[in-house]
Amino acid sequence: MVAAAVGVPLAIALAVLLVRRQVPVEPGGPSIAKLSGKAATAAAVAPPPPTLAGLDLTKIDVKDQGVTAPLPDKRTAKLAIDPALQRVAENVMSMHHLPEATVVVMDVETGKVIAYASHIEKGPKRDLAVEATAPAASIFKVVTGTSLVENANATADQRECYSGGEQRILAHDLVPDPRRDRWCTTLGGAMGRSINTVFARLALANLKPAELDATARSLGFGSALPFDVPVQPSAARFPDDQLGFARTAAGFWNTTLSPLHAAWIGAAIARGGEPVRPVLATDIVEDGKVVWSAPTNLAQKRVMKSDTARAVTTMMDMTVSDGTSYRAFHDPKGRSFLPNVAVAGKTGTLTDAAAQRYYTWFAGFAPSRPIVLPAEAQKDGHEPSQPRKVSFGVLVVNDAKWTIKANVLAREVLRAYFAGQHVPGVSAPRTERRERADQAREGRPPATSTTPATKQRRQRGS
């Protein structure tokens, strides 16, 4: 184990072990990014600006006239949060009694965080948005897809045939075999349907561990994300063996991610490869006066080529249009909950059966293409005004009983956002009060379901 190398501190050894076993570490603790088993480094958590030190985001106060959070010395931070959007996120999580869930929504242009909600059904409040203890799962396919485009000239429409790998990847799944590989798709289709074998094979055949590691680092893994409060670094560890490397590239363990980081990656892709610093606190108020205002529109170092961002967007579009989130974003008759709004997203699903924790992710941005209405829906022949793009990182952690996954939670929040932007055909979701009234009137309890028990960790290709 790398941790046993001479001169490596005990703290780093423990961090390596925690990432390897996917044991949650304390918020703000170190994470490890390991390159080919030869080096390990611990990334420190970047402190917030001195004026925001002590900002308590577990005590966000939502009022119609604005959203605030307390600071030390009787100061108050005004937040960029949209009160209506925040309430929808909080209500949906509460209504479904989710054990743990987080919603982060960013304005892609300015970096302003317009929704920032954490829900813990039992136990003390925590700011889950900055914790990178959850496995990144298949969200990491976005990193692998980016690396394939940048380093191997992969395209969204290149055709790949495959077999196996639905719940796990075995050594024989990595070997192309025309006799077994009877299913074929494009790389975009593989992203949309989260086909593990395609990503595992392509990474093994076309990427060196150093190349995938470099892409992960450019996308923020292994370092602290600049933000108003300390952010636990997301981690990526690449095993030495080929099978372990291929599994990691496909999203099977060895990586962690925070919801804020997921939203940041979505914004970077939406902006053509140039990320923006997320901003939550817009002003500091002391004795009734604004004593500090945050800069916005802070573009950061480019993390991918603009052509790469377009290719990855095309892949992510498939998730909702014809992939793992089609059913979440369409009713049983195939009608979209977000008509005319293209969503570039990626699901992630991973189960730790031993810990009884069922992780689901949905991350991306919308609209991924300009909104175009049918001619009959256009008023006076004018094109609709375009809503501001938003990126999002949504995580739901269920136990044995669960009600909704992250893509459904994200859908409801996006419905609220685009309805508020007056996009034709988009309706706001049910509020908690309305849903409970309907349940009482119809004599039905809240819907629940149970995840099947498993004896080992599994990922279901989503």
Coordinates of N, CA and C in Angstrom, one line a residue, residues 186-330:
T186 N -23.5 4.3 -29.4 CA -22.5 5.4 -29.6 C -21.9 5.7 -28.2
L187 N -20.8 6.5 -28.2 CA -20.2 6.9 -26.9 C -21.2 7.8 -26.2
G188 N -22.0 8.6 -26.9 CA -23.0 9.4 -26.3 C -24.1 8.6 -25.7
G189 N -24.5 7.5 -26.4 CA -25.5 6.6 -25.9 C -25.0 5.9 -24.6
A190 N -23.7 5.6 -24.6 CA -23.1 4.9 -23.5 C -23.1 5.8 -22.3
M191 N -22.8 7.1 -22.5 CA -22.9 8.1 -21.4 C -24.4 8.2 -20.9
G192 N -25.3 8.3 -21.8 CA -26.7 8.5 -21.5 C -27.3 7.3 -20.7
R193 N -26.9 6.1 -21.1 CA -27.4 4.9 -20.4 C -26.4 4.3 -19.5
S194 N -25.3 5.1 -19.3 CA -24.3 4.7 -18.3 C -23.8 3.3 -18.4
I195 N -23.3 3.0 -19.6 CA -22.9 1.6 -19.9 C -21.4 1.4 -19.4
N196 N -21.3 0.7 -18.4 CA -20.0 0.5 -17.7 C -18.9 -0.1 -18.6
T197 N -19.2 -1.1 -19.3 CA -18.2 -1.8 -20.1 C -17.6 -0.9 -21.2
V198 N -18.4 -0.1 -21.8 CA -17.9 0.8 -22.8 C -16.8 1.7 -22.3
F199 N -17.1 2.4 -21.1 CA -16.2 3.3 -20.5 C -14.9 2.6 -20.0
A200 N -15.2 1.4 -19.4 CA -14.0 0.6 -18.9 C -13.1 0.2 -20.0
R201 N -13.6 -0.3 -21.1 CA -12.8 -0.7 -22.2 C -12.1 0.4 -22.9
L202 N -12.8 1.5 -23.2 CA -12.2 2.6 -23.8 C -11.1 3.3 -23.0
A203 N -11.3 3.4 -21.7 CA -10.3 3.9 -20.8 C -9.0 3.1 -20.8
L204 N -9.2 1.7 -20.7 CA -8.1 0.8 -20.6 C -7.3 0.8 -22.0
A205 N -8.0 0.9 -23.1 CA -7.4 0.9 -24.4 C -6.7 2.2 -24.8
N206 N -7.3 3.3 -24.3 CA -6.9 4.6 -24.9 C -6.2 5.6 -23.9
L207 N -6.4 5.3 -22.6 CA -5.9 6.3 -21.6 C -4.8 5.7 -20.7
K208 N -3.8 6.5 -20.4 CA -2.8 6.1 -19.4 C -3.4 6.6 -18.1
P209 N -3.0 5.9 -17.0 CA -3.5 6.4 -15.7 C -3.1 7.9 -15.5
A210 N -1.9 8.3 -15.9 CA -1.5 9.7 -15.8 C -2.4 10.6 -16.5
E211 N -2.9 10.2 -17.6 CA -3.8 11.1 -18.4 C -5.2 11.3 -17.7
L212 N -5.7 10.2 -17.2 CA -7.0 10.3 -16.6 C -6.8 11.1 -15.2
D213 N -5.7 10.8 -14.6 CA -5.4 11.6 -13.3 C -5.3 13.1 -13.6
A214 N -4.7 13.4 -14.7 CA -4.5 14.8 -15.0 C -5.9 15.5 -15.3
T215 N -6.7 14.8 -16.0 CA -8.1 15.3 -16.3 C -8.9 15.5 -15.0
A216 N -8.8 14.5 -14.1 CA -9.5 14.6 -12.9 C -9.0 15.8 -12.1
R217 N -7.7 16.0 -12.1 CA -7.1 17.1 -11.3 C -7.6 18.4 -11.9
S218 N -7.6 18.5 -13.3 CA -8.0 19.8 -13.9 C -9.5 20.0 -13.6
L219 N -10.3 19.0 -13.4 CA -11.7 19.1 -13.0 C -11.9 19.2 -11.5
G220 N -10.8 19.5 -10.8 CA -11.0 19.8 -9.4 C -10.8 18.7 -8.4
F221 N -10.5 17.5 -8.8 CA -10.3 16.4 -7.9 C -8.9 16.6 -7.2
G222 N -8.8 16.3 -5.9 CA -7.6 16.4 -5.2 C -7.2 17.8 -4.7
S223 N -8.1 18.8 -4.9 CA -7.8 20.1 -4.4 C -9.1 20.7 -3.9
A224 N -8.9 21.7 -3.0 CA -10.0 22.4 -2.4 C -10.7 23.4 -3.3
L225 N -11.9 23.3 -3.5 CA -12.7 24.2 -4.4 C -12.8 25.6 -3.7
P226 N -12.4 26.7 -4.3 CA -12.6 28.0 -3.7 C -14.0 28.3 -3.5
F227 N -14.4 28.7 -2.3 CA -15.8 28.9 -1.9 C -15.8 29.7 -0.7
D228 N -17.0 30.1 -0.2 CA -17.2 30.9 0.9 C -16.9 30.2 2.2
V229 N -17.0 28.9 2.3 CA -16.7 28.1 3.4 C -15.8 27.0 3.0
P230 N -15.0 26.4 3.9 CA -14.1 25.3 3.5 C -14.8 24.2 2.8
V231 N -14.3 23.6 1.7 CA -14.8 22.5 1.0 C -13.9 21.3 1.0
Q232 N -14.4 20.2 1.4 CA -13.6 19.0 1.5 C -13.3 18.6 0.0
P233 N -12.0 18.4 -0.3 CA -11.6 18.0 -1.6 C -12.2 16.7 -2.0
S234 N -12.7 16.6 -3.3 CA -13.1 15.3 -3.9 C -11.8 14.5 -4.2
A235 N -11.9 13.2 -4.1 CA -10.7 12.4 -4.3 C -10.9 11.4 -5.5
A236 N -9.7 11.1 -6.1 CA -9.7 10.1 -7.1 C -8.4 9.3 -6.9
R237 N -8.6 8.0 -6.8 CA -7.5 7.1 -6.6 C -7.5 6.0 -7.7
F238 N -6.4 5.8 -8.4 CA -6.4 4.9 -9.5 C -5.5 3.7 -9.2
P239 N -6.1 2.5 -9.0 CA -5.3 1.3 -8.7 C -4.3 1.0 -9.7
D240 N -3.3 0.2 -9.3 CA -2.2 -0.2 -10.2 C -2.6 -1.2 -11.3
D241 N -3.5 -2.1 -11.0 CA -3.9 -3.1 -11.9 C -4.9 -2.6 -13.0
Q242 N -4.9 -3.3 -14.1 CA -5.7 -2.9 -15.2 C -7.2 -3.0 -14.9
L243 N -7.6 -4.0 -14.2 CA -9.0 -4.2 -13.9 C -9.5 -3.1 -12.9
G244 N -8.6 -2.8 -11.9 CA -9.0 -1.7 -11.0 C -9.1 -0.4 -11.7
F245 N -8.1 -0.1 -12.6 CA -8.1 1.2 -13.3 C -9.4 1.3 -14.1
A246 N -9.7 0.2 -14.9 CA -10.9 0.3 -15.7 C -12.2 0.4 -14.9
R247 N -12.3 -0.2 -13.8 CA -13.4 -0.1 -13.0 C -13.6 1.4 -12.5
T248 N -12.5 1.9 -12.0 CA -12.5 3.3 -11.6 C -13.0 4.3 -12.7
A249 N -12.4 4.1 -13.9 CA -12.8 4.9 -15.0 C -14.3 4.9 -15.3
A250 N -14.9 3.7 -15.0 CA -16.3 3.5 -15.2 C -17.2 4.0 -14.1
G251 N -16.6 4.4 -13.0 CA -17.3 4.9 -11.8 C -17.5 3.9 -10.7
F252 N -16.7 2.8 -10.6 CA -16.8 1.9 -9.5 C -15.9 2.2 -8.4
W253 N -16.3 3.0 -7.4 CA -15.6 3.3 -6.2 C -14.3 4.0 -6.6
N254 N -13.4 4.2 -5.5 CA -12.1 4.9 -5.6 C -12.2 6.4 -5.9
T255 N -13.4 6.9 -6.0 CA -13.6 8.4 -6.2 C -14.6 8.9 -5.2
T256 N -14.5 10.1 -4.8 CA -15.5 10.8 -4.0 C -15.8 12.1 -4.6
L257 N -17.0 12.7 -4.2 CA -17.4 14.0 -4.8 C -18.3 14.7 -3.8
S258 N -18.2 16.0 -3.8 CA -19.2 16.8 -3.1 C -20.2 17.4 -4.0
P259 N -21.4 17.6 -3.5 CA -22.5 18.2 -4.4 C -22.1 19.6 -5.0
L260 N -21.4 20.4 -4.2 CA -20.9 21.7 -4.7 C -20.0 21.5 -5.9
H261 N -19.1 20.6 -5.7 CA -18.1 20.3 -6.8 C -18.8 19.8 -8.0
A262 N -19.8 18.9 -7.9 CA -20.6 18.4 -9.0 C -21.3 19.6 -9.8
A263 N -21.8 20.6 -9.1 CA -22.4 21.7 -9.7 C -21.4 22.6 -10.4
W264 N -20.2 22.7 -9.8 CA -19.1 23.4 -10.4 C -18.6 22.8 -11.7
I265 N -18.5 21.5 -11.8 CA -18.2 20.8 -13.0 C -19.2 21.0 -14.1
G266 N -20.5 21.0 -13.7 CA -21.6 21.3 -14.7 C -21.5 22.6 -15.2
A267 N -21.2 23.6 -14.4 CA -21.0 25.0 -14.9 C -19.8 25.1 -15.8
A268 N -18.7 24.4 -15.5 CA -17.6 24.5 -16.4 C -17.9 24.0 -17.8
I269 N -18.6 22.9 -17.9 CA -19.0 22.3 -19.2 C -19.9 23.3 -19.9
A270 N -20.9 23.8 -19.1 CA -21.9 24.8 -19.7 C -21.2 26.0 -20.3
R271 N -20.1 26.4 -19.6 CA -19.4 27.6 -20.1 C -18.3 27.3 -21.1
G272 N -18.4 26.2 -21.7 CA -17.4 25.9 -22.7 C -16.1 25.5 -22.2
G273 N -16.0 25.0 -21.0 CA -14.7 24.6 -20.4 C -14.0 25.6 -19.5
E274 N -14.6 26.8 -19.3 CA -14.1 27.8 -18.4 C -15.0 27.9 -17.2
P275 N -14.5 27.4 -16.0 CA -15.4 27.4 -14.8 C -15.5 28.8 -14.2
V276 N -16.4 28.9 -13.3 CA -16.6 30.2 -12.6 C -16.6 29.9 -11.1
R277 N -16.1 30.8 -10.3 CA -16.0 30.6 -8.9 C -17.4 30.7 -8.3
P278 N -17.9 29.7 -7.5 CA -19.2 29.8 -6.9 C -19.2 30.8 -5.8
V279 N -20.3 31.6 -5.8 CA -20.5 32.6 -4.8 C -21.8 32.5 -4.1
L280 N -21.8 32.3 -2.8 CA -23.1 32.2 -2.0 C -23.4 33.5 -1.3
A281 N -22.4 34.0 -0.5 CA -22.6 35.2 0.3 C -22.3 36.4 -0.6
T282 N -23.3 37.2 -0.8 CA -23.2 38.4 -1.7 C -22.8 39.7 -0.9
D283 N -23.2 39.8 0.4 CA -22.9 40.9 1.2 C -22.8 40.5 2.6
I284 N -22.0 41.3 3.3 CA -21.9 41.2 4.8 C -22.5 42.5 5.4
V285 N -23.4 42.3 6.3 CA -24.1 43.4 7.0 C -23.7 43.4 8.5
E286 N -23.3 44.6 8.9 CA -22.9 44.8 10.3 C -23.5 46.1 10.8
D287 N -24.3 46.0 11.9 CA -25.0 47.2 12.4 C -25.9 47.9 11.3
G288 N -26.5 47.0 10.5 CA -27.4 47.5 9.5 C -26.8 48.1 8.3
K289 N -25.5 48.0 8.2 CA -24.8 48.6 7.0 C -24.0 47.5 6.3
V290 N -24.0 47.5 4.9 CA -23.2 46.6 4.1 C -21.8 47.0 4.2
V291 N -20.9 46.1 4.8 CA -19.5 46.4 4.9 C -18.6 45.7 4.0
W292 N -19.2 44.8 3.2 CA -18.4 44.0 2.2 C -19.4 43.4 1.2
S293 N -19.0 43.4 -0.1 CA -19.8 42.8 -1.1 C -18.9 41.9 -2.0
A294 N -19.4 40.8 -2.3 CA -18.6 39.8 -3.0 C -18.6 40.1 -4.5
P295 N -17.4 39.9 -5.1 CA -17.4 40.0 -6.6 C -18.0 38.8 -7.2
T296 N -18.6 38.9 -8.4 CA -19.1 37.8 -9.1 C -18.5 37.7 -10.5
N297 N -19.0 36.7 -11.3 CA -18.5 36.5 -12.6 C -17.0 36.3 -12.6
L298 N -16.5 35.6 -11.6 CA -15.0 35.4 -11.5 C -14.7 34.1 -12.3
A299 N -14.3 34.3 -13.6 CA -13.9 33.1 -14.4 C -12.6 32.6 -13.9
Q300 N -12.5 31.2 -13.9 CA -11.3 30.5 -13.5 C -10.5 29.9 -14.6
K301 N -9.4 29.3 -14.3 CA -8.6 28.7 -15.4 C -9.4 27.7 -16.2
R302 N -9.2 27.7 -17.5 CA -9.9 26.8 -18.4 C -9.5 25.4 -18.0
V303 N -10.5 24.5 -18.0 CA -10.2 23.1 -17.6 C -10.4 22.1 -18.8
M304 N -10.9 22.6 -19.9 CA -11.1 21.7 -21.1 C -11.3 22.6 -22.3
K305 N -11.0 22.1 -23.5 CA -11.2 22.8 -24.7 C -12.7 23.0 -24.9
S306 N -13.0 24.1 -25.7 CA -14.5 24.4 -25.9 C -15.1 23.2 -26.8
D307 N -14.3 22.7 -27.7 CA -14.8 21.6 -28.5 C -15.1 20.3 -27.6
T308 N -14.3 20.1 -26.6 CA -14.5 19.0 -25.7 C -15.8 19.3 -24.9
A309 N -16.0 20.5 -24.4 CA -17.2 20.8 -23.7 C -18.4 20.5 -24.5
R310 N -18.4 20.9 -25.8 CA -19.5 20.6 -26.7 C -19.8 19.1 -26.8
A311 N -18.7 18.3 -27.0 CA -18.8 16.9 -27.2 C -19.4 16.3 -25.9
V312 N -18.9 16.7 -24.8 CA -19.4 16.1 -23.5 C -20.8 16.5 -23.3
T313 N -21.2 17.7 -23.7 CA -22.6 18.1 -23.5 C -23.5 17.3 -24.4
T314 N -23.1 17.0 -25.6 CA -23.8 16.1 -26.5 C -24.1 14.7 -25.8
M315 N -23.0 14.2 -25.2 CA -23.1 12.9 -24.5 C -24.1 13.0 -23.3
M316 N -24.0 14.1 -22.5 CA -24.8 14.2 -21.3 C -26.3 14.5 -21.7
D317 N -26.5 15.1 -22.9 CA -27.9 15.3 -23.3 C -28.7 14.0 -23.4
M318 N -28.0 12.9 -23.7 CA -28.6 11.6 -23.9 C -29.2 11.0 -22.7
T319 N -28.7 11.5 -21.5 CA -29.2 10.9 -20.2 C -30.7 11.1 -20.1
V320 N -31.2 12.3 -20.4 CA -32.6 12.7 -20.3 C -33.4 12.3 -21.5
S321 N -32.8 12.5 -22.7 CA -33.5 12.3 -23.9 C -33.7 10.8 -24.2
D322 N -32.8 10.0 -23.8 CA -32.9 8.6 -24.2 C -32.1 7.7 -23.3
G323 N -31.9 8.1 -22.0 CA -31.0 7.3 -21.1 C -31.6 7.0 -19.8
T324 N -30.8 7.0 -18.8 CA -31.1 6.6 -17.4 C -32.1 7.5 -16.7
S325 N -32.3 8.7 -17.2 CA -33.2 9.7 -16.6 C -34.4 10.0 -17.5
Y326 N -34.6 9.2 -18.5 CA -35.8 9.5 -19.4 C -37.1 9.4 -18.6
R327 N -37.2 8.3 -17.8 CA -38.5 8.1 -17.1 C -38.6 9.2 -16.0
A328 N -37.6 9.6 -15.4 CA -37.7 10.6 -14.3 C -38.2 12.0 -14.9
F329 N -37.8 12.3 -16.1 CA -38.2 13.6 -16.7 C -39.3 13.5 -17.7
H330 N -40.0 12.3 -17.8 CA -41.2 12.2 -18.7 C -42.2 11.4 -17.9

